[in-house]
mmCIF file of C-alpha atoms in Angstrom:
data_model
loop_
_atom_site.group_PDB
_atom_site.id
_atom_site.type_symbol
_atom_site.label_atom_id
_atom_site.label_comp_id
_atom_site.label_asym_id
_atom_site.label_seq_id
_atom_site.Cartn_x
_atom_site.Cartn_y
_atom_site.Cartn_z
ATOM 1 C CA GLN I 16 -4.823 6.346 0.098
ATOM 2 C CA ILE I 17 -7.800 4.878 -1.702
ATOM 3 C CA PHE I 18 -11.082 3.524 -0.391
ATOM 4 C CA TYR I 19 -13.524 1.328 -2.273
ATOM 5 C CA ALA I 20 -16.481 0.439 -0.048
ATOM 6 C CA ASP I 21 -14.795 -1.157 2.967
ATOM 7 C CA ASP I 22 -11.446 -1.808 1.243
ATOM 8 C CA ALA I 23 -8.657 0.652 1.945
ATOM 9 C CA ALA I 24 -5.381 0.875 0.060
ATOM 10 C CA SER I 25 -2.223 2.912 0.239
ATOM 11 C CA ALA I 26 1.123 3.067 -1.520
ATOM 12 C CA GLY I 27 4.483 4.622 -0.823
ATOM 13 C CA LYS I 28 7.505 4.187 1.374
ATOM 14 C CA LEU I 29 7.200 1.709 4.244
ATOM 15 C CA GLU I 30 7.566 4.369 6.941
ATOM 16 C CA ASN I 31 4.735 6.433 5.424
ATOM 17 C CA ILE I 32 2.523 3.384 5.041
ATOM 18 C CA LYS I 33 3.182 2.553 8.712
ATOM 19 C CA LYS I 34 1.975 6.043 9.726
ATOM 20 C CA TRP I 35 -1.108 5.632 7.536
ATOM 21 C CA TRP I 36 -1.830 2.159 8.961
ATOM 22 C CA SER I 37 -1.476 3.395 12.554
ATOM 23 C CA SER I 38 -3.773 6.323 11.814
ATOM 24 C CA LEU I 39 -6.303 4.029 10.155
ATOM 25 C CA GLN I 40 -6.317 1.706 13.169
ATOM 26 C CA ASN I 41 -6.683 4.594 15.618
ATOM 27 C CA ASP I 42 -9.135 6.811 13.736
ATOM 28 C CA GLY I 43 -11.036 4.280 11.639
ATOM 29 C CA PRO I 44 -13.279 3.009 14.443
ATOM 30 C CA ILE I 45 -14.483 6.572 15.115
ATOM 31 C CA TYR I 46 -16.059 6.435 11.651
ATOM 32 C CA GLY I 47 -17.187 2.811 11.860
ATOM 33 C CA TYR I 48 -14.198 1.421 9.950
ATOM 34 C CA HIS I 49 -12.457 -1.429 11.778
ATOM 35 C CA PRO I 50 -9.278 -2.597 10.002
ATOM 36 C CA LYS I 51 -8.514 -6.277 10.530
ATOM 37 C CA PRO I 52 -4.763 -6.997 10.482
ATOM 38 C CA SER I 53 -5.360 -10.704 9.815
ATOM 39 C CA LYS I 54 -7.168 -9.795 6.561
ATOM 40 C CA THR I 55 -4.666 -7.123 5.544
ATOM 41 C CA TRP I 56 -1.990 -7.685 2.902
ATOM 42 C CA LEU I 57 1.100 -5.596 2.244
ATOM 43 C CA ILE I 58 2.580 -6.199 -1.210
ATOM 44 C CA VAL I 59 6.241 -5.208 -1.454
ATOM 45 C CA LYS I 60 9.201 -5.653 -3.756
ATOM 46 C CA PRO I 61 11.354 -8.643 -2.741
ATOM 47 C CA GLU I 62 14.157 -6.433 -1.425
ATOM 48 C CA PHE I 63 11.748 -4.833 1.090
ATOM 49 C CA HIS I 64 10.124 -8.036 2.370
ATOM 50 C CA ASP I 65 12.230 -8.460 5.528
ATOM 51 C CA ALA I 66 11.974 -4.791 6.541
ATOM 52 C CA ALA I 67 8.211 -4.800 5.917
ATOM 53 C CA SER I 68 7.725 -7.979 7.957
ATOM 54 C CA LYS I 69 9.536 -6.384 10.905
ATOM 55 C CA LEU I 70 7.683 -3.072 10.598
ATOM 56 C CA PHE I 71 4.262 -4.765 10.187
ATOM 57 C CA PRO I 72 4.381 -7.915 12.351
ATOM 58 C CA ASP I 73 0.591 -8.118 12.642
ATOM 59 C CA ILE I 74 -0.294 -8.136 8.940
ATOM 60 C CA ASN I 75 0.409 -10.416 5.972
ATOM 61 C CA VAL I 76 3.427 -9.382 3.897
ATOM 62 C CA THR I 77 4.140 -10.786 0.437
ATOM 63 C CA ALA I 78 6.609 -10.100 -2.330
ATOM 64 C CA GLU I 79 4.749 -12.336 -4.795
ATOM 65 C CA GLY I 80 1.460 -10.443 -4.775
ATOM 66 C CA HIS I 81 -2.162 -10.846 -3.786
ATOM 67 C CA ARG I 82 -5.714 -10.537 -5.095
ATOM 68 C CA TYR I 83 -7.182 -7.039 -4.843
ATOM 69 C CA LEU I 84 -10.714 -6.041 -5.835
ATOM 70 C CA GLY I 85 -11.126 -8.990 -8.195
ATOM 71 C CA SER I 86 -7.773 -8.520 -9.863
ATOM 72 C CA TYR I 87 -4.152 -9.122 -8.875
ATOM 73 C CA ILE I 88 -1.273 -6.904 -7.833
ATOM 74 C CA GLY I 89 2.185 -8.432 -7.839
ATOM 75 C CA SER I 90 4.891 -10.219 -9.754
ATOM 76 C CA GLU I 91 4.509 -11.544 -13.287
ATOM 77 C CA GLU I 92 4.709 -15.108 -11.949
ATOM 78 C CA GLY I 93 2.037 -14.363 -9.363
ATOM 79 C CA LYS I 94 -0.211 -12.786 -11.994
ATOM 80 C CA ALA I 95 0.200 -15.812 -14.242
ATOM 81 C CA ASN I 96 -0.694 -18.176 -11.386
ATOM 82 C CA PHE I 97 -3.725 -16.062 -10.493
ATOM 83 C CA VAL I 98 -4.998 -15.926 -14.083
ATOM 84 C CA ASN I 99 -4.433 -19.673 -14.592
ATOM 85 C CA LYS I 100 -6.461 -20.494 -11.461
ATOM 86 C CA GLU I 101 -9.252 -18.140 -12.555
ATOM 87 C CA VAL I 102 -9.360 -19.651 -16.062
ATOM 88 C CA ASP I 103 -9.381 -23.196 -14.643
ATOM 89 C CA GLU I 104 -12.352 -22.244 -12.463
ATOM 90 C CA TRP I 105 -14.175 -20.662 -15.410
ATOM 91 C CA ILE I 106 -13.619 -23.789 -17.517
ATOM 92 C CA LYS I 107 -14.989 -25.934 -14.699
ATOM 93 C CA ASP I 108 -18.051 -23.667 -14.369
ATOM 94 C CA ILE I 109 -18.748 -23.539 -18.129
ATOM 95 C CA THR I 110 -18.325 -27.315 -18.426
ATOM 96 C CA GLY I 111 -20.795 -27.766 -15.583
ATOM 97 C CA LEU I 112 -23.313 -25.447 -17.251
ATOM 98 C CA ALA I 113 -22.925 -27.250 -20.574
ATOM 99 C CA GLU I 114 -23.888 -30.545 -18.909
ATOM 100 C CA ILE I 115 -27.202 -29.186 -17.619
#
């Protein structure tokens, strides 16, 4: 498990991640950490998507990937989409600055 400020992360087999998640939900509030399932993402390989969705019905599960700490974890296609969106936004911002 890894913590960066108020972002927690874990990796491993689904059953072990489930134990970690349950522990985090139970023990986190004691230390002022309140995990929000609606803001939580589980990134899995495509072959584990259905099992993960059943094991973690209250959190978001994806096999494509998701943004994490300003970067992206996931499939090559997902990474390409993420980078393209970021570059498009940068171009828009630079163009706007150039017009000032």
